[in-house]
Coordinates of N, CA and C in Angstrom, one line a residue:
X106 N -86.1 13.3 19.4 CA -87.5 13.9 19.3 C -88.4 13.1 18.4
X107 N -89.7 13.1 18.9 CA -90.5 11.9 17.9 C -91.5 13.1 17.5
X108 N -91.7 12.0 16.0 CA -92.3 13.1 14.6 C -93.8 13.4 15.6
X109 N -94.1 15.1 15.1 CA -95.0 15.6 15.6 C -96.6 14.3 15.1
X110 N -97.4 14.2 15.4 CA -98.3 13.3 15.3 C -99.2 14.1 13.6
X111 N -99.3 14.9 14.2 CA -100.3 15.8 13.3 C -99.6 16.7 12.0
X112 N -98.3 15.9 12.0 CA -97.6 16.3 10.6 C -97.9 16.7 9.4
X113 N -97.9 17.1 8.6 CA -98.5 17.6 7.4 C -97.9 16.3 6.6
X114 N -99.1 15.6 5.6 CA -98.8 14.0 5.0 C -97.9 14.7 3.6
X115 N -96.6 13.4 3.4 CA -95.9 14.1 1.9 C -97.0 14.3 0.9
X116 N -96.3 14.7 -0.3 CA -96.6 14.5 -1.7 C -96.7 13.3 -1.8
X117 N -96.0 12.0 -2.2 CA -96.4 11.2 -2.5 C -97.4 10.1 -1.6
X118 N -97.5 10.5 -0.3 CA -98.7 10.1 0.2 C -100.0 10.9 -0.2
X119 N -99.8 12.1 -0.6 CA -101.2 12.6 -1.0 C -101.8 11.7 -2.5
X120 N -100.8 11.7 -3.4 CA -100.6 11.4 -4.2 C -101.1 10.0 -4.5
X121 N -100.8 8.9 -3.5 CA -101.2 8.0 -3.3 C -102.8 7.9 -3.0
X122 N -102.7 8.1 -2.2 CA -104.1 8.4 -1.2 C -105.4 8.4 -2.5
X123 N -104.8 9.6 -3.2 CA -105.5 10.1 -4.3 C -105.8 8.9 -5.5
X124 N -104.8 8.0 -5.6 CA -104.8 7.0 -6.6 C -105.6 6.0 -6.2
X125 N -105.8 5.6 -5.0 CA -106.2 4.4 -4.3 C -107.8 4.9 -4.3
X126 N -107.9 6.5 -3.7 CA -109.5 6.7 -4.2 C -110.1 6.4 -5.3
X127 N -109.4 6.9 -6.5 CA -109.8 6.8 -7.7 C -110.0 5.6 -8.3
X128 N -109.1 4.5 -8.1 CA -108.9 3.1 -8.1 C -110.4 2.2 -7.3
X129 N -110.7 2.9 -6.1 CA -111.8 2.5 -5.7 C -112.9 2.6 -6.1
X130 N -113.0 3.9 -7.1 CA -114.1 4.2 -7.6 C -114.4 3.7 -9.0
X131 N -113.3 3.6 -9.3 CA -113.9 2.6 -10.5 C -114.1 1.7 -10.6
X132 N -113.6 0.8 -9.5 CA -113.5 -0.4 -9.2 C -115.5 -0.9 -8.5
X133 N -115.9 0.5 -7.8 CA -117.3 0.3 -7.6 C -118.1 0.8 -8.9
X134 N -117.8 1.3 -9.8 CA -118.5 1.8 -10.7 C -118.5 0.5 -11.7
X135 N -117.4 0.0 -12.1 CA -117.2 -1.3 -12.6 C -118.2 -2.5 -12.5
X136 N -118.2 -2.9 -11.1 CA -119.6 -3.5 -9.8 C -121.0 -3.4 -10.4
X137 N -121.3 -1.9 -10.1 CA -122.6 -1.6 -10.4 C -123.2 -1.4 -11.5
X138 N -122.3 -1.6 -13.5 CA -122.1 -1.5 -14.3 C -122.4 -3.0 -14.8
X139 N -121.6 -3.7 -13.8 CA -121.3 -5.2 -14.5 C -123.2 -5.8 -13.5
X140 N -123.8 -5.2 -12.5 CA -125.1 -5.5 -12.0 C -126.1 -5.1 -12.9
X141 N -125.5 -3.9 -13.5 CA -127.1 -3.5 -14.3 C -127.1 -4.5 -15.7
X142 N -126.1 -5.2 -16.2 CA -125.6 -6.0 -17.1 C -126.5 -7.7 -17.0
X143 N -126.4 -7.6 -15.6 CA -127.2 -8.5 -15.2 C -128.4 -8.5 -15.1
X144 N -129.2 -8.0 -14.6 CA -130.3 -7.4 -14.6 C -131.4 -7.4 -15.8
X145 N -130.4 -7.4 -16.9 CA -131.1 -6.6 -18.4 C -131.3 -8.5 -19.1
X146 N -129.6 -9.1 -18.7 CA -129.4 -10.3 -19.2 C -130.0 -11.5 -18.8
X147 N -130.1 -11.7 -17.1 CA -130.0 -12.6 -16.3 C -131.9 -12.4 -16.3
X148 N -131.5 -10.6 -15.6 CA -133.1 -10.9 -15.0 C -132.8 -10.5 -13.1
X149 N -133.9 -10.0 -12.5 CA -133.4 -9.6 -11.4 C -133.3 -10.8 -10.1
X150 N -133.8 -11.8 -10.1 CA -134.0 -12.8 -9.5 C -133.0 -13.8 -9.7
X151 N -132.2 -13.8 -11.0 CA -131.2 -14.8 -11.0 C -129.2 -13.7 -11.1
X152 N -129.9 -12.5 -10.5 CA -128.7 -11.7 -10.5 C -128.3 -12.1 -8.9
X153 N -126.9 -12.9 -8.6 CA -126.3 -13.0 -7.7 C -124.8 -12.3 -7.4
X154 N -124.7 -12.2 -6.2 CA -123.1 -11.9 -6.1 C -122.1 -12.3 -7.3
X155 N -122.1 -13.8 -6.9 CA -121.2 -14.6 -7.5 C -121.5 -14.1 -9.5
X156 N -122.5 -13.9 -9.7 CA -122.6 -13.5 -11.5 C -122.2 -11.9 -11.5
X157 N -122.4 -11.5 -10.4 CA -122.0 -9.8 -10.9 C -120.2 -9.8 -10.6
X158 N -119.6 -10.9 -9.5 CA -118.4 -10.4 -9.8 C -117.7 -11.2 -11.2
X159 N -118.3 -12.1 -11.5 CA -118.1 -12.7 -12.8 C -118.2 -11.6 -13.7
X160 N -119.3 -11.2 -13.7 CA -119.6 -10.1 -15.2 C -118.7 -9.3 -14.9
X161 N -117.9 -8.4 -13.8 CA -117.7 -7.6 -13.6 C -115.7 -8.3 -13.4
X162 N -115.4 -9.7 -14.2 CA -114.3 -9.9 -13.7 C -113.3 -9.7 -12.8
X163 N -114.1 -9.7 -11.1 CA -113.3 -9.9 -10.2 C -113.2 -11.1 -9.1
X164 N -113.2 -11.1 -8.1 CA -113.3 -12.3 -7.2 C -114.7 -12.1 -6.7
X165 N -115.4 -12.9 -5.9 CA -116.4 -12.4 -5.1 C -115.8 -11.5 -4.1
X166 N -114.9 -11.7 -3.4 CA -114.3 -11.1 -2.4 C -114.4 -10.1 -2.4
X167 N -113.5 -9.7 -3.6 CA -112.6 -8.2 -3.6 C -114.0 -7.8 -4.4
X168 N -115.1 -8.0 -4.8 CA -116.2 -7.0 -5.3 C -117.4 -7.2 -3.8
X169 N -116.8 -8.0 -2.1 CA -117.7 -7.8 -1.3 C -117.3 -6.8 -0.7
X170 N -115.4 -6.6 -0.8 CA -114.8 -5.5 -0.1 C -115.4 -4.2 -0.2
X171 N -115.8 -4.2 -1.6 CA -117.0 -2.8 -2.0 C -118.4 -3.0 -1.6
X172 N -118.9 -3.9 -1.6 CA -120.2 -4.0 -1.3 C -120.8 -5.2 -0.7
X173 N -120.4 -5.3 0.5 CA -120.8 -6.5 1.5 C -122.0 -7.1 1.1
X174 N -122.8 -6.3 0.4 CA -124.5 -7.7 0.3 C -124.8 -7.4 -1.2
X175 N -125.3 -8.3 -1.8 CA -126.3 -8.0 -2.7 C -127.2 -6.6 -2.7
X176 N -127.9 -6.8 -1.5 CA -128.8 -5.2 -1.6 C -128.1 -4.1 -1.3
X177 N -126.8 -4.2 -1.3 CA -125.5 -2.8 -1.4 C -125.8 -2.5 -2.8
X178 N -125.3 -3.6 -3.2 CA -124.7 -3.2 -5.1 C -126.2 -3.0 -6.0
X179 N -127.4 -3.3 -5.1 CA -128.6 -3.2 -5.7 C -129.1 -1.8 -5.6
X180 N -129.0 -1.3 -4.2 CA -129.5 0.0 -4.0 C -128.5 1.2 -4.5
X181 N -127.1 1.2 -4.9 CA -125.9 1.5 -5.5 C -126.2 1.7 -7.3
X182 N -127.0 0.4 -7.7 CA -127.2 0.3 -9.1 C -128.7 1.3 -9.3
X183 N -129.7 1.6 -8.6 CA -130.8 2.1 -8.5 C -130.8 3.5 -9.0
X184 N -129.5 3.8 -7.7 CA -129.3 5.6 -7.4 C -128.3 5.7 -9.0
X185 N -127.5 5.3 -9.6 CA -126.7 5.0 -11.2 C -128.0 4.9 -12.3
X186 N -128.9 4.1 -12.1 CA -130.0 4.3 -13.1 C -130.2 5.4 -13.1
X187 N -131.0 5.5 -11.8 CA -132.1 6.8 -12.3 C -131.2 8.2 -12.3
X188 N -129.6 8.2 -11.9 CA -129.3 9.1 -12.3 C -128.9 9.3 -14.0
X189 N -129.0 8.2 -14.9 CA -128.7 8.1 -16.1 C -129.8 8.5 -16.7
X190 N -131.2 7.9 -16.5 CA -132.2 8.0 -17.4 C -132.9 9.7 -17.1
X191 N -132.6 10.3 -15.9 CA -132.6 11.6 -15.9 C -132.1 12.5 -16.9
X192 N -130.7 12.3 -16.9 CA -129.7 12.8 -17.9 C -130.0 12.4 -19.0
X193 N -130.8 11.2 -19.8 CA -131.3 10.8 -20.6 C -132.2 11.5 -21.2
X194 N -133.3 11.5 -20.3 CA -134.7 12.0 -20.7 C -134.3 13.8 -20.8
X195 N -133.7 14.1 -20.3 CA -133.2 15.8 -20.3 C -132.5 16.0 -21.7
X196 N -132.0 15.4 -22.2 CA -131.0 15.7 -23.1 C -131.6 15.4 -24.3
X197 N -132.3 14.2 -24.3 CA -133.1 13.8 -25.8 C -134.2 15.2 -25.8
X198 N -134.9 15.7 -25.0 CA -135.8 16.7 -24.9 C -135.0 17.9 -25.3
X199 N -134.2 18.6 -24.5 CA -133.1 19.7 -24.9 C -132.7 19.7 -26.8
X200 N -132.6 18.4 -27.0 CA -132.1 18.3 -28.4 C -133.6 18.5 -29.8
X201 N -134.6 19.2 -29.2 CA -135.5 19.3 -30.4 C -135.8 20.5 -30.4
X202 N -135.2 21.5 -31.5 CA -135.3 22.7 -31.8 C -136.9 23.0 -31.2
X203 N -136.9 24.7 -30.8 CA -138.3 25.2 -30.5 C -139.4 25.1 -31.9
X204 N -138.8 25.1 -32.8 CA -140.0 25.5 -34.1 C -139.6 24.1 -34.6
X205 N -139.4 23.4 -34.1 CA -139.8 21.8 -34.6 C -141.2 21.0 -34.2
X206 N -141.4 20.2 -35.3 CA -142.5 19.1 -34.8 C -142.5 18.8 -33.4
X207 N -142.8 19.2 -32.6 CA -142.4 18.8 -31.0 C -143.4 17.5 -30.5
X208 N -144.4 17.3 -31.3 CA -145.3 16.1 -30.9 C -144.6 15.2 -31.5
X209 N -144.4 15.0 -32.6 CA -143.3 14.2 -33.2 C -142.0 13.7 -32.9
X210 N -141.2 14.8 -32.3 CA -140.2 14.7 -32.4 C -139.8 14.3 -30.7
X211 N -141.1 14.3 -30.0 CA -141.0 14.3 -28.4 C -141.2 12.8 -28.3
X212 N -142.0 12.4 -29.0 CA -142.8 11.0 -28.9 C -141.6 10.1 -29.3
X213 N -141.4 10.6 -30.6 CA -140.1 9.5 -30.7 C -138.7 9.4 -29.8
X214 N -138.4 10.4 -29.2 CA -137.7 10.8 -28.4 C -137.6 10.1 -26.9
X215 N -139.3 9.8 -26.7 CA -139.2 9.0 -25.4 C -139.7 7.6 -26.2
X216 N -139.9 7.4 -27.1 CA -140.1 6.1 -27.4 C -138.3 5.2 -27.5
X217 N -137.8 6.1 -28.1 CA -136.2 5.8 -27.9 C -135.4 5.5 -26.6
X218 N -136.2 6.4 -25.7 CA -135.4 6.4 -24.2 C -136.5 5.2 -23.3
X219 N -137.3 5.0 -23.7 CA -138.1 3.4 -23.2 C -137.2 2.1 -23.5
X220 N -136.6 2.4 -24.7 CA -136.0 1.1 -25.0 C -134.7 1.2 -25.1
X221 N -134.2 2.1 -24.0 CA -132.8 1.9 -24.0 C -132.4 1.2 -23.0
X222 N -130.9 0.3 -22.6 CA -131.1 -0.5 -21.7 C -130.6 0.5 -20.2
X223 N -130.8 0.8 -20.1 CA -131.1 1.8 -18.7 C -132.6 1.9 -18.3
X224 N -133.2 1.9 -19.6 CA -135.3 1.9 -18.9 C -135.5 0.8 -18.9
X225 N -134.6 -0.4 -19.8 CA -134.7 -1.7 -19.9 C -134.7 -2.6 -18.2
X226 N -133.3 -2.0 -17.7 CA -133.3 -2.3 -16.5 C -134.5 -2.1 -15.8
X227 N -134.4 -0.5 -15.3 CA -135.5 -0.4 -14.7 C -136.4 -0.8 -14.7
X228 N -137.0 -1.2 -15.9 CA -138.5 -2.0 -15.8 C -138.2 -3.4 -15.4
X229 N -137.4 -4.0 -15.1 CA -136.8 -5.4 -14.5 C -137.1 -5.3 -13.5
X230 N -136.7 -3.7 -13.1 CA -136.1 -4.0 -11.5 C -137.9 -4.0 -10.4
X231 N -138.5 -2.9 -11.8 CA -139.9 -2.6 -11.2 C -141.0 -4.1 -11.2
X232 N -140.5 -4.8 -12.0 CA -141.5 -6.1 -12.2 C -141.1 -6.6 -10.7
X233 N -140.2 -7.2 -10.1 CA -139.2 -7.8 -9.1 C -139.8 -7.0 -8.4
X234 N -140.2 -5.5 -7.8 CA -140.2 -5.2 -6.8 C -141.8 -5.5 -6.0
X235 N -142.5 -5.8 -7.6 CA -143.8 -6.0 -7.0 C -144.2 -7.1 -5.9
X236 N -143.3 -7.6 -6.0 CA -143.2 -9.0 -5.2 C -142.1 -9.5 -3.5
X237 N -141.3 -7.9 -3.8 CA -140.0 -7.7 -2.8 C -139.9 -6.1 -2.4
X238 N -140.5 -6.6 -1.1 CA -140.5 -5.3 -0.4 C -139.2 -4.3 0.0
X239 N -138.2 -5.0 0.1 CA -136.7 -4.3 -0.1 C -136.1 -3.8 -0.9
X240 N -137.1 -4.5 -2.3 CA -136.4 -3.6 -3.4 C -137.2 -2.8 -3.6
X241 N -138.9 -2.8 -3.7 CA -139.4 -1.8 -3.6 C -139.3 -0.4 -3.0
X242 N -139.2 -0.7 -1.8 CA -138.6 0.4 -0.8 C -137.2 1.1 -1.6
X243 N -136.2 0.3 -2.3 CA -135.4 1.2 -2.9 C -135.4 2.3 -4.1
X244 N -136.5 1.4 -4.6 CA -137.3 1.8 -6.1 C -138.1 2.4 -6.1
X245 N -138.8 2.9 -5.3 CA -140.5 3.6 -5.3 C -139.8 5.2 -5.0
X246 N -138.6 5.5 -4.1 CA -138.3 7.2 -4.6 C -137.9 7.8 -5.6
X247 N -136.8 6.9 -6.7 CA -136.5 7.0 -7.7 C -137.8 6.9 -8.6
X248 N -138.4 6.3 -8.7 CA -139.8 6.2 -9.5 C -140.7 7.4 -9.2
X249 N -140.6 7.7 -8.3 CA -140.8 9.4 -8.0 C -140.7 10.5 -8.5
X250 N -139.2 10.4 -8.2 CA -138.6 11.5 -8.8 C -138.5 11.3 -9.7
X251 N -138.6 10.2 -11.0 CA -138.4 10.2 -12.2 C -139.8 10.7 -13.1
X252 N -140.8 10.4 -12.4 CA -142.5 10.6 -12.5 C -142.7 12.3 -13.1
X253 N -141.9 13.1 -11.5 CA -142.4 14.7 -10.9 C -141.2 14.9 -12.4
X254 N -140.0 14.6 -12.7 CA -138.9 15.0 -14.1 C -140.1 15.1 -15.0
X255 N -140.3 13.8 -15.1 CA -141.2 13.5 -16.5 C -142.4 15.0 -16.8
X256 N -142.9 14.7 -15.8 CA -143.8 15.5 -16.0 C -143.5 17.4 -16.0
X257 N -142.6 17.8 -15.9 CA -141.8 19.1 -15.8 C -141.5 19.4 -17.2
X258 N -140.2 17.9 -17.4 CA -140.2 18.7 -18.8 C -140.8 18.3 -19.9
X259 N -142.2 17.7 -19.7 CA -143.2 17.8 -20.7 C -143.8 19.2 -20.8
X260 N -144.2 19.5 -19.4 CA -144.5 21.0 -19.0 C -143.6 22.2 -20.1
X261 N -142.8 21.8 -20.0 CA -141.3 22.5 -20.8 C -141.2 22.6 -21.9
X262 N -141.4 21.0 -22.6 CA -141.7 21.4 -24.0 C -143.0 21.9 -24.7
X263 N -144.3 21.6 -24.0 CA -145.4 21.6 -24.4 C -146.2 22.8 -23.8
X264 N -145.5 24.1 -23.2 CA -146.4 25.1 -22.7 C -147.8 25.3 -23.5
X265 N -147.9 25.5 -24.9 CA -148.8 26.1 -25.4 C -150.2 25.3 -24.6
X266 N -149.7 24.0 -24.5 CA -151.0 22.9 -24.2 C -151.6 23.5 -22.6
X267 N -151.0 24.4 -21.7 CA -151.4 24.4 -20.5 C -152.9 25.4 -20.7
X268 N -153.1 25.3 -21.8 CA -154.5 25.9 -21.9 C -155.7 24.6 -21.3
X269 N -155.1 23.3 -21.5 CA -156.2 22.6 -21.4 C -155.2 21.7 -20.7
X270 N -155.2 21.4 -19.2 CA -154.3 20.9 -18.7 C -155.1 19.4 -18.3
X271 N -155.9 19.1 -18.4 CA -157.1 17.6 -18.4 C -156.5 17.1 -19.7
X272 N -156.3 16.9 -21.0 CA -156.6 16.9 -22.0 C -154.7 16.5 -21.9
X273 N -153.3 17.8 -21.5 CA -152.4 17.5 -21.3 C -152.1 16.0 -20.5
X274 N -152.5 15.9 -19.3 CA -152.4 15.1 -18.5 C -153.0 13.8 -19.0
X275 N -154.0 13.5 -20.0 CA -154.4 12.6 -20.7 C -153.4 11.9 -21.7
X276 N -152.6 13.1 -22.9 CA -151.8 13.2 -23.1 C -151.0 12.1 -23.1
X277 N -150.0 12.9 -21.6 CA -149.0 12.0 -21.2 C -149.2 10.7 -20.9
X278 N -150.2 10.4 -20.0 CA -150.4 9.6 -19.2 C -150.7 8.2 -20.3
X279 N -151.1 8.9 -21.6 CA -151.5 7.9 -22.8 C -150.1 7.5 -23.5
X280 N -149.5 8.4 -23.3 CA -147.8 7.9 -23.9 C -147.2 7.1 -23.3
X281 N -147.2 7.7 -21.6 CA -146.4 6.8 -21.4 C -146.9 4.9 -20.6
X282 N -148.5 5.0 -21.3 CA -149.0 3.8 -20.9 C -148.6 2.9 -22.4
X283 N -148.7 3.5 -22.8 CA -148.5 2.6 -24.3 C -147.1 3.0 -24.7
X284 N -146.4 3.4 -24.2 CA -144.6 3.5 -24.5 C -144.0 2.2 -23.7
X285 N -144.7 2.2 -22.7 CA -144.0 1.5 -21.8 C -144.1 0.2 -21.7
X286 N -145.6 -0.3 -21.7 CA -146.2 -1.2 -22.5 C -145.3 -2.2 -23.5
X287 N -145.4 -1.0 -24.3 CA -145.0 -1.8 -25.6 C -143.0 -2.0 -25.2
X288 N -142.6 -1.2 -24.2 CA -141.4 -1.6 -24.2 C -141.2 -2.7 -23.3
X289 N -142.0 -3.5 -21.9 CA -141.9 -4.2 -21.3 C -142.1 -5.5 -22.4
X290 N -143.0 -5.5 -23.8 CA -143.5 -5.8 -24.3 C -142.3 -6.7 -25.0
X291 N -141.5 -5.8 -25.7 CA -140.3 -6.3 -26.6 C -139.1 -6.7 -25.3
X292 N -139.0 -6.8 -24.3 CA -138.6 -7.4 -23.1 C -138.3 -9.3 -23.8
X293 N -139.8 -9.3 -23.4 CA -140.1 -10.8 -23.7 C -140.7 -11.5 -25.2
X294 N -140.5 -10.2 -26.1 CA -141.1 -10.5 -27.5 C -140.2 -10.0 -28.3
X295 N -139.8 -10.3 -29.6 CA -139.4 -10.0 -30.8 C -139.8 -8.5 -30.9
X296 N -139.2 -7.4 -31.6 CA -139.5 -6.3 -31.6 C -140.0 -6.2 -33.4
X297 N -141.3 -5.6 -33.4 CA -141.7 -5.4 -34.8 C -142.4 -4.8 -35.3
X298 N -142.8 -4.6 -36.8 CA -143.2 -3.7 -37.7 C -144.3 -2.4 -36.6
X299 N -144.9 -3.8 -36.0 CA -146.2 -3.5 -35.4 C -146.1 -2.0 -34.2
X300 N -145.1 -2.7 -33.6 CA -144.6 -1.5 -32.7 C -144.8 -0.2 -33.1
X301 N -144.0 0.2 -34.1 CA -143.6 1.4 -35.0 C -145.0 1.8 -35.2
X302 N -146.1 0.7 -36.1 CA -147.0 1.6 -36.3 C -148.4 1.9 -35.5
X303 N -148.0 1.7 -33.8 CA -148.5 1.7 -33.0 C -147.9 3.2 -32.8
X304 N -146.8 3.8 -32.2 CA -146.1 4.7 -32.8 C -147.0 6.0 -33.4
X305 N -147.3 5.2 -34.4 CA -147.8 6.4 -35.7 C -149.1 6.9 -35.0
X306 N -149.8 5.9 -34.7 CA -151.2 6.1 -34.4 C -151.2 6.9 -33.2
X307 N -150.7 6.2 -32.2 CA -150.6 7.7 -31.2 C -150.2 8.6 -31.4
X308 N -148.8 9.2 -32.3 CA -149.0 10.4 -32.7 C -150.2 11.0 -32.6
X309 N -151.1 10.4 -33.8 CA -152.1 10.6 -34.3 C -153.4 11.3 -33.4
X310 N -153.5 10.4 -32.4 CA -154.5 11.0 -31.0 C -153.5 11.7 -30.0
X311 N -152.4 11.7 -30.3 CA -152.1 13.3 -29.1 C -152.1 14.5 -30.2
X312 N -152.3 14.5 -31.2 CA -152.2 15.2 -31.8 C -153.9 16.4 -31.8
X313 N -154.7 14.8 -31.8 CA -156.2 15.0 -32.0 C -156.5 15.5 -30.0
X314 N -155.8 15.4 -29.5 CA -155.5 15.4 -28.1 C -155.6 16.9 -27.6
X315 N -154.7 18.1 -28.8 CA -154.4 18.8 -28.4 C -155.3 20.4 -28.3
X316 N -155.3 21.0 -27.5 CA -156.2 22.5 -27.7 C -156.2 22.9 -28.7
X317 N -157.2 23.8 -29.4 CA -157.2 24.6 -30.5 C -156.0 25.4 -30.5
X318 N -156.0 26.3 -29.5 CA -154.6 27.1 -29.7 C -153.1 26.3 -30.2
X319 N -153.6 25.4 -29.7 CA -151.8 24.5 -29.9 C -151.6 23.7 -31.6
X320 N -153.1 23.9 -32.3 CA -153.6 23.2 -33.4 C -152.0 22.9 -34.2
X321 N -151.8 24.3 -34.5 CA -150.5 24.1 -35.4 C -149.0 24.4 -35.0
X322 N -148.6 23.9 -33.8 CA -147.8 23.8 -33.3 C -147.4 22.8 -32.8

C-alpha cells in the first residue's frame, strides 16, 4: 500500500519547517538592517549588493537567494523604515504627559527623531530619489503616509490650537522645514552649539505662533 499523498506532515517536519522559516526571516531582516547601515554610511549611490552582503556578513549569493536585485532589498529596506520611524514618531509623542510643556517637550521630541539614524536614512534615500525614478516611485507612498501620521498626531497633541488652524499649519510646516533642514544639515556638517540654539528660537515663534486660547498651555 503506498503512503496516502495528502498525509498529515510529522512533528518534526512541522517543527522543522517552522525553524527554516524563522531562520529565513532573520536572515532577511539581517539583509535589510545590514542596507539601511549602508545607506547612513556609504550613501545611497555607493550602496551595492556586494557591500550590503559584506556589512551584513554573508556571501552575495546566499543574501541574492533572499533578494535577487538590489531594488528588492531597497524597496524591503523602505517598507522597515517607515515602519520604524512611525513607531518612532508615535511613541516619543505618547511619552509627554497631558499637563506638560507640550510645545517644548514636542519640538524636542521631533528634533530627536530627525536625527535618529532611521530619519537619517531616509533623508539619503529622499536626496537619491530626486534624481531616480525607481526609487522614487518606492519612496513617495511612504513619504505619504508618514506626512498624513505627522500631521494627525500633531492634531493629537495640540487640539487646543484647532481654534486657528492657518496659524497650526504654519506651525508645523515651520518645524518641520527647519528640523529637517538642519538635520540634512549635520548629514554633511559637524553638529553644533548653533543647532540647539536654533532650537530655542523656534520654540520661541511657535509659541508666539499660537491662539490666545492656547496662550498658557
Amino acid at each position: 500500500m503506498t503512503p496516502r499523498a495528502n498525509r498529515k506532515r510529522s512533528q518534526p517536519d512541522v517543527e522543522r519547517s517552522g525553524w527554516q522559516a524563522q531562520k529565513s526571516a532573520a536572515t532577511r531582516n539581517l539583509i535589510i538592517e545590514a542596507a539601511i547601515r549602508c545607506f547612513i554610511e556609504l550613501g545611497y549611490a555607493s550602496t551595492t549588493t556586494t557591500r550590503i552582503a559584506r556589512m551584513a556578513g554573508l556571501s552575495r549569493g546566499a543574501m541574492l537567494h533572499h533578494f535577487p536585485s538590489r531594488i528588492d532589498i531597497v524597496r524591503s529596506a523602505v517598507d522597515h523604515l517607515h515602519a520604524k520611524r512611525l513607531n518612532a514618531l508615535r511613541n516619543s509623542v505618547a511619552s509627554i504627559p497631558a499637563d506638560a510643556d507640550r510645545v517644548r517637550l514636542g519640538l524636542r521630541a521631533y528634533w530627536k527623531h530627525v536625527n535618529h539614524p532611521m530619519s537619517v536614512a531616509f533623508f539619503e534615500l529622499s536626496v537619491a530619489a530626486r534624481t531616480d525614478p525607481e526609487l522614487e516611485a518606492i519612496l513617495s507612498p511612504a513619504q505619504t503616509a508618514f506626512d498624513e501620521a505627522w500631521y494627525q498626531t500633531a492634531l493629537e497633541l495640540f487640539p487646543e490650537w484647532q481654534s486657528d488652524r492657518k496659524a497650526f499649519d504654519v506651525a508645523l510646516e515651520l518645524t518641520r522645514y527647519v528640523m529637517e533642514g538642519m538635520a540634512v544639515n549635520i548629514m554633511t556638517h559637524e553638529r553644533t552649539r548653533r543647532h540647539e540654539q536654533v532650537v530655542d528660537y523656534l520654540e520661541e515663534q511657535l509659541r508666539a505662533l499660537r491662539p490666545p486660547t492656547a496662550a498658557n498651555q
